[in-house]
Short mmCIF file of C-alpha atoms in Angstrom, two decimals:
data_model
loop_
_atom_site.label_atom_id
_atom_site.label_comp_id
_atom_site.label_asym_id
_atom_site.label_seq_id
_atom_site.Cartn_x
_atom_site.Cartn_y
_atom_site.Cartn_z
CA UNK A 1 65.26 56.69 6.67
CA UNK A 2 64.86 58.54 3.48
CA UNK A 3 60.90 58.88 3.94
CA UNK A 4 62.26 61.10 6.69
CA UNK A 5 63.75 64.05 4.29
CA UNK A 6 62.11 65.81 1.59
CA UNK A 7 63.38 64.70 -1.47
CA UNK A 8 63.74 67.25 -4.26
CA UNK A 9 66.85 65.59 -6.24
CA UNK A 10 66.26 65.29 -9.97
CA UNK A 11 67.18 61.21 -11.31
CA UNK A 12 69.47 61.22 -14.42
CA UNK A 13 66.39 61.43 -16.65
CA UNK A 14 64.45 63.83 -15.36
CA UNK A 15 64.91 67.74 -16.15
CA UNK A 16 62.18 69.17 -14.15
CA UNK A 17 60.07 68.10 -11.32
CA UNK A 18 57.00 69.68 -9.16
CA UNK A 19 56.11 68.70 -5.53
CA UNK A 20 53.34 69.88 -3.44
CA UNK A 21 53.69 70.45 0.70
CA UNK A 22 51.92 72.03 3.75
CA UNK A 23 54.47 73.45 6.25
CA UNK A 24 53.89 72.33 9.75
CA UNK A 25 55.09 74.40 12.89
CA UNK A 26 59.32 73.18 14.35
CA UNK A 27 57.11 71.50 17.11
CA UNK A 28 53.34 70.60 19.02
CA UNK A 29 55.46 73.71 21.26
CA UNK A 30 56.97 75.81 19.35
CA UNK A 31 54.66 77.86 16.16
CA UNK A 32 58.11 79.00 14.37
CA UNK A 33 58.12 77.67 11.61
CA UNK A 34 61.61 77.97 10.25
CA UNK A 35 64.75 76.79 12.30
CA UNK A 36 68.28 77.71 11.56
CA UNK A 37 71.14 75.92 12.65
CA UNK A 38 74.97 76.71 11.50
CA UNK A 39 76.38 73.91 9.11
CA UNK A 40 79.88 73.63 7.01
CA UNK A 41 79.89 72.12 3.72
CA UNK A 42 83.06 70.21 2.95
CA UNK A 43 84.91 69.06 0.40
CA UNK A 44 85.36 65.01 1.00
CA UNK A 45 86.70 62.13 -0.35
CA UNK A 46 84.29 60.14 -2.58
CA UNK A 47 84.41 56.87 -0.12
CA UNK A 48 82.31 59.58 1.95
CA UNK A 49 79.75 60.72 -0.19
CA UNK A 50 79.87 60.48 -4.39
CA UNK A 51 79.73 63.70 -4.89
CA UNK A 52 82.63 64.86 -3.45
CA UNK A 53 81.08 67.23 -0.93
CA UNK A 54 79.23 66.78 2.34
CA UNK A 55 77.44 69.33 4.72
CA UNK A 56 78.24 68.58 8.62
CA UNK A 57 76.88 70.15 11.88
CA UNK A 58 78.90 72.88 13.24
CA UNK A 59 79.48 71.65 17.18
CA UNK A 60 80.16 75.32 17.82
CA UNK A 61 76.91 76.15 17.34
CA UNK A 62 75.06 76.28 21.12
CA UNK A 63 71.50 74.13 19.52
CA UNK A 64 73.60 71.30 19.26
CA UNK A 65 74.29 70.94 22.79
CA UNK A 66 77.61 69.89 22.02
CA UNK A 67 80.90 70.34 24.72
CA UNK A 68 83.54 69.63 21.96
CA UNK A 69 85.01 72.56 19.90
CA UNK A 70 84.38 72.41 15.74
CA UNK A 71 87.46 71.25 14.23
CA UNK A 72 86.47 72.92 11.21
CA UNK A 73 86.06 76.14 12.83
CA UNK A 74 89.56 75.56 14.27
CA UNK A 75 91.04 74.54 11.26
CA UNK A 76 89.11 77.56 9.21
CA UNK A 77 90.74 80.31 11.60
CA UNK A 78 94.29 78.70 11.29
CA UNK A 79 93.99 78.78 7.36
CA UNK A 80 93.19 82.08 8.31
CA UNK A 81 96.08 83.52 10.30
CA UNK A 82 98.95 81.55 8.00
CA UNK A 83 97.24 83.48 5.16
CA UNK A 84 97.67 86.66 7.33
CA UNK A 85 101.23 85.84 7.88
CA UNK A 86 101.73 84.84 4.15
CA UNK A 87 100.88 87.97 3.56
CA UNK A 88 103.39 89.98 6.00
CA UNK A 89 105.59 87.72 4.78
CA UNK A 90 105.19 89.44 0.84
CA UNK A 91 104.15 85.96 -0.30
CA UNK A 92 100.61 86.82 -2.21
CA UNK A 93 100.29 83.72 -3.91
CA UNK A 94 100.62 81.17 -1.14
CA UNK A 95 98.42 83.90 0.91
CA UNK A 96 95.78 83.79 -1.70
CA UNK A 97 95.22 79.81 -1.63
CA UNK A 98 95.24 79.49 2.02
CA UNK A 99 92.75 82.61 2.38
CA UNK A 100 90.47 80.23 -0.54
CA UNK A 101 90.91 77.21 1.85
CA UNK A 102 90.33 79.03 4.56
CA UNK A 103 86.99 80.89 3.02
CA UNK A 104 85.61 77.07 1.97
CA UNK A 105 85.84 75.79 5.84
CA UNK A 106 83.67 79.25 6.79
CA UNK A 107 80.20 78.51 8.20
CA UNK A 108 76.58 78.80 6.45
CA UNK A 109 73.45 79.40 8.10
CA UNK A 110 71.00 76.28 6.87
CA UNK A 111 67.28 76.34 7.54
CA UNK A 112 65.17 73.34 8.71
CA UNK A 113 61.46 72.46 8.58
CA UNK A 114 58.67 70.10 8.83
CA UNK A 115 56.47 69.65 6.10
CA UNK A 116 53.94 67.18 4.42
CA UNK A 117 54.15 66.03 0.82
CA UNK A 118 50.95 66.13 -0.07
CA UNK A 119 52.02 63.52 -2.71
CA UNK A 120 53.17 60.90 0.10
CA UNK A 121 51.20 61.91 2.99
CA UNK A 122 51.25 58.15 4.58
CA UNK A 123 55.02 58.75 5.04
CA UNK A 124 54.19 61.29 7.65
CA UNK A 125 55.97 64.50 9.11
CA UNK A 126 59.50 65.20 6.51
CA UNK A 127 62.48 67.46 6.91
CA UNK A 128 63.01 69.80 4.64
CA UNK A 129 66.67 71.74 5.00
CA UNK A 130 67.92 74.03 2.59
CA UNK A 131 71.14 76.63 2.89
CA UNK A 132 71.18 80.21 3.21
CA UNK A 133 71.59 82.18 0.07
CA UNK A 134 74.17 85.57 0.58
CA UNK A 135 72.69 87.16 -2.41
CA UNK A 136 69.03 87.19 -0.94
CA UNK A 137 67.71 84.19 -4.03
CA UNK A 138 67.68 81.43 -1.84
CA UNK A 139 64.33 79.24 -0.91
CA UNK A 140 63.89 80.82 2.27
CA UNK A 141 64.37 84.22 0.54
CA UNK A 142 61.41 83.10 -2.06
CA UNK A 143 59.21 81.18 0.86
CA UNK A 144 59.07 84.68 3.08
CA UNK A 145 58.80 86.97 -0.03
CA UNK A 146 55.76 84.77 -0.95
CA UNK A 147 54.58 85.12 2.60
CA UNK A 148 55.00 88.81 2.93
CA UNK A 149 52.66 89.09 -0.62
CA UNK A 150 50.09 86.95 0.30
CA UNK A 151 49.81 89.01 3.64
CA UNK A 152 49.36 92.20 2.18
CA UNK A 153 47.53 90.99 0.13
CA UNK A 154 45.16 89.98 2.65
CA UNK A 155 45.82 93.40 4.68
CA UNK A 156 44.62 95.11 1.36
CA UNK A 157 41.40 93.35 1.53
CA UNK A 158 40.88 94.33 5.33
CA UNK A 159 42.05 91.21 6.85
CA UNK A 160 45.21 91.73 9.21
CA UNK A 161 47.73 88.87 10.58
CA UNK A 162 47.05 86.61 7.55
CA UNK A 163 49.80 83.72 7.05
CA UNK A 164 50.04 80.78 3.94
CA UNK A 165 51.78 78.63 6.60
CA UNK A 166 48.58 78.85 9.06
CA UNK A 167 47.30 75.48 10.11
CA UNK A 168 43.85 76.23 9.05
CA UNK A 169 43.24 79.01 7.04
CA UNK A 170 46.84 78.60 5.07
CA UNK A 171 48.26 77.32 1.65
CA UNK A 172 50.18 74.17 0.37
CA UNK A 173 53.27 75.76 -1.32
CA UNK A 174 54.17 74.31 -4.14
CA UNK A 175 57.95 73.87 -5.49
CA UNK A 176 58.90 73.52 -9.06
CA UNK A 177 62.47 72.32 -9.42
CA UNK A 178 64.42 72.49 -12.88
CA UNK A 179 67.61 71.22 -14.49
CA UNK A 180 69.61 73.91 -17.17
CA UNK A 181 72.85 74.27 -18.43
CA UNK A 182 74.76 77.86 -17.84
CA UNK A 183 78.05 79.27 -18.58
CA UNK A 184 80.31 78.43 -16.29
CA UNK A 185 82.75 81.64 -16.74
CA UNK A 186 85.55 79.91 -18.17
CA UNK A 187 84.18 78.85 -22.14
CA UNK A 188 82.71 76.02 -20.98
CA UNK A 189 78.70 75.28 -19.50
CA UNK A 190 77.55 73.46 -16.09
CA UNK A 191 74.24 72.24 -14.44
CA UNK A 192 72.67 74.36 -12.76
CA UNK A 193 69.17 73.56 -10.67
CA UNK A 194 66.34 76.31 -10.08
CA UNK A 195 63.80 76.42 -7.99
CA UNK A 196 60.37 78.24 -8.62
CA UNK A 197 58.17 78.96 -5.71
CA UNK A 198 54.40 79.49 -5.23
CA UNK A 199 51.32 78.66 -3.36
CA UNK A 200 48.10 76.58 -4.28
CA UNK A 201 45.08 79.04 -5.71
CA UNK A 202 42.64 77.85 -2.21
CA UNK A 203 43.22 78.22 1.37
CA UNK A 204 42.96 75.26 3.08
CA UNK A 205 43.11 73.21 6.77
CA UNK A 206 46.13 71.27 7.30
CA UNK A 207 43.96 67.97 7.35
CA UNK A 208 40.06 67.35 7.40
CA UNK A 209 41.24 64.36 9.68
CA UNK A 210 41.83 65.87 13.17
CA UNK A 211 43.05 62.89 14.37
CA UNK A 212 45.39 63.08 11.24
CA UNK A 213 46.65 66.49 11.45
CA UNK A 214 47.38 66.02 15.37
CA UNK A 215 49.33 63.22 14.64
CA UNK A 216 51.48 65.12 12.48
CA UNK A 217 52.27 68.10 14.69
CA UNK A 218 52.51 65.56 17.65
CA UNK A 219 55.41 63.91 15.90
CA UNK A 220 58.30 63.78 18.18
CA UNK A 221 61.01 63.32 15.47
CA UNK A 222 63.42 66.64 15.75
CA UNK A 223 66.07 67.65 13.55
CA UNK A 224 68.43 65.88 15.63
CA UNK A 225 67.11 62.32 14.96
CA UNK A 226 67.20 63.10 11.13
CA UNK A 227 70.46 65.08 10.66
CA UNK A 228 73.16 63.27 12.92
CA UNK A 229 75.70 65.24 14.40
CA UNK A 230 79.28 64.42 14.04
CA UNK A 231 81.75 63.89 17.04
CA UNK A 232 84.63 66.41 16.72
CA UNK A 233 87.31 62.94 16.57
CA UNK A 234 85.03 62.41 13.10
CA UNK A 235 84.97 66.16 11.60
CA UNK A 236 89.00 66.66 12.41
CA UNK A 237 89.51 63.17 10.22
CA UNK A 238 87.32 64.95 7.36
CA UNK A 239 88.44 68.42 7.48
CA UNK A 240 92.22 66.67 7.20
CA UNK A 241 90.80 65.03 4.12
CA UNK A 242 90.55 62.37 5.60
CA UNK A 243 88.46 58.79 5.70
CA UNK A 244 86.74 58.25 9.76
CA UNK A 245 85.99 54.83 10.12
CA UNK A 246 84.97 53.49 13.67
CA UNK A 247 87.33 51.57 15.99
CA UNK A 248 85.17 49.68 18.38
CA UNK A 249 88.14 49.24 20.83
CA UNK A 250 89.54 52.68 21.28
CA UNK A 251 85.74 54.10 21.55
CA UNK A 252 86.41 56.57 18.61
CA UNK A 253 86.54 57.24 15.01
CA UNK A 254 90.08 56.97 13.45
CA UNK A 255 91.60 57.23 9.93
CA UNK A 256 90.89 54.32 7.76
CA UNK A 257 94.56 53.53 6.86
CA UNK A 258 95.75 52.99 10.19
CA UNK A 259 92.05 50.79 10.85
CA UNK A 260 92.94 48.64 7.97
CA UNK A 261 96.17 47.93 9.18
CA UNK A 262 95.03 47.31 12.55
CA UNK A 263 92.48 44.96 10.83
CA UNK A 264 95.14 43.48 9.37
CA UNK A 265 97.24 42.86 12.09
CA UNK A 266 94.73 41.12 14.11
CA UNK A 267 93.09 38.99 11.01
CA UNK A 268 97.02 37.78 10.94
CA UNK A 269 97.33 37.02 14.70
CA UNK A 270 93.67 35.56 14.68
CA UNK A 271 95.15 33.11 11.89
CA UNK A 272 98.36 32.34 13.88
CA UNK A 273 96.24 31.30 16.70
CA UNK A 274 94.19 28.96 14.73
CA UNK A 275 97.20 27.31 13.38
CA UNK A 276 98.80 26.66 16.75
CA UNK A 277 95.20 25.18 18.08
CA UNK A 278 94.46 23.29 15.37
CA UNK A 279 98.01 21.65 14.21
CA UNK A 280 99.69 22.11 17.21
CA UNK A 281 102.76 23.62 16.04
CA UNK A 282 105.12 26.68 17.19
CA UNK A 283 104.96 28.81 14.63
CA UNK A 284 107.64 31.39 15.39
CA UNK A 285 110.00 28.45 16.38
CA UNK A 286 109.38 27.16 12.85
CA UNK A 287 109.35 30.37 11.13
CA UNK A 288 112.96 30.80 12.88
CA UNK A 289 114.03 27.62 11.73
CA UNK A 290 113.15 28.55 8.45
CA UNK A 291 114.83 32.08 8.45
CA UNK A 292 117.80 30.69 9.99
CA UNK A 293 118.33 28.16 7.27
CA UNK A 294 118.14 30.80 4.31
CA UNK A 295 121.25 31.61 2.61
CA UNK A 296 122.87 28.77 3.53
CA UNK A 297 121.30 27.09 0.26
CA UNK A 298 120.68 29.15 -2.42
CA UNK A 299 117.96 27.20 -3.84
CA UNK A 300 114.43 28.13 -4.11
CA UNK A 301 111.80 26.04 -1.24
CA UNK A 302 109.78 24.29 -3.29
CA UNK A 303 106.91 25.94 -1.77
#
């Protein structure tokens, strides 16, 4: 449900955009207020998402719960070692691309958390998840720097243990996103999307309405019911390249070449069936009859 997710995409007309949200606590239980799971994003094919890449669940990663072994972890390391053994080998070049390969599989650490657009608060508790940044510029790099300001702020003014994501004394944080074009390092220019970071001038309660604001940290929705995870029969089809489309008889996700020919086969023997039933007639005796006949005229059936 996309009134789930916190959307901050920019449409095709739009170069800028500015939305307004309180941050809410990971649960009624738990007062964190980020949590970080470990993700991989992926080059796919476009039948799986248009824009050619897709960010999936590592199962590796112990909040998931999951028994099964990341096939993109698996696959990452082997990239790995054949670029090791490229490398014994005195082959740089072939070493170099399957190091590259190997590097895109690697993991990321992506934050998640709940938050209220003040915009569209009738749509209730959102997710908001956004990916680690290894040079330090990243959202949750401009969130906490924000936070650690506003709290010395407060220090310097003799109050201690202030915090803009408090529940009733905090701020709504506001996000302005924008759309420019940059060099892209080889002559050329790309798209490239910023986001600014700040807080609202007044402190603030979460919600006048305590009946309201309860509701909202009561929700029960977790980050499991918004971001599905992927079984590891699904992630080995992508991480192949790969199209997972699911068979209903095996129990499983398979590739969706050999499910269209499956499909196929059993549309055609569906049809056969039919035919018998309804004109009561062996087909494969007549279909012999036919075969056995060819070549001994070397006209064309006029049908």
């Amino acid at each position: 449900d996309p009134k789930n997710y916190l959307d901050l995409k920019l449409k095709e007309h739009e170069s800028s955009k500015t939305v307004k949200v309180r941050f809410l606590p990971i649960s009624a239980s738990d007062g964190t207020v980020f949590f970080d799971i470990i993700t991989h994003a992926l080059k796919v094919d476009k039948d799986i998402a248009k824009s050619g890449f897709k960010s999936y669940v590592c199962l590796n990663d112990k909040k998931t719960d999951s028994t099964e072994e990341c096939p993109i972890c698996k696959k990452s390391k082997e990239l790995f070692d054949k670029a090791a053994e490229a490398r014994k080998e005195g082959n740089e070049a072939l070493s170099k691309s399957l190091f590259k390969e190997a590097c895109s599989l690697k993991k990321k650490r992506t934050f998640i958390a709940r938050v209220i657009d003040r915009e569209h608060e009738d749509e209730g508790v959102k997710f908001w998840r956004f990916n680690e940044n290894t040079k330090g510029e990243g959202i949750h790099d401009k969130l906490m720097s924000l936070y650690e300001t506003r709290k010395q702020e407060a220090l310097d003014d003799g109050e201690e243990d202030y915090s803009i994501f408090d529940l009733y004394n905090g701020k709504d944080i506001i996000i302005n996103v924008g759309k420019s074009m940059i060099p892209d390092g080889f002559g050329g220019m790309k798209e490239s999307i910023s986001y600014n970071i700040t807080d609202s001038g007044n402190r603030k309660p979460l919600s006048k309405d305590i009946e309201k604001a309860n509701s909202w940290l009561n929700d029960e929705k977790t980050w499991k019911d918004v971001y599905s995870l992927k079984g590891a029969d699904y992630l080995e089809l992508v991480v192949n390249g790969k199209v997972p489309v699911y068979n209903k008889e095996l129990g499983k996700f398979v590739e969706k070449v050999e499910f269209d020919t499956e499909q196929k086969k059993i549309e055609e023997e569906a049809a056969t069936e039919i035919l018998k039933e309804k004109h009561n007639v062996n087909v494969d005796a007549e279909y012999n009859k036919m075969t056995d006949n060819q070549g001994e005229n070397d006209e064309d059936l006029p049908f």
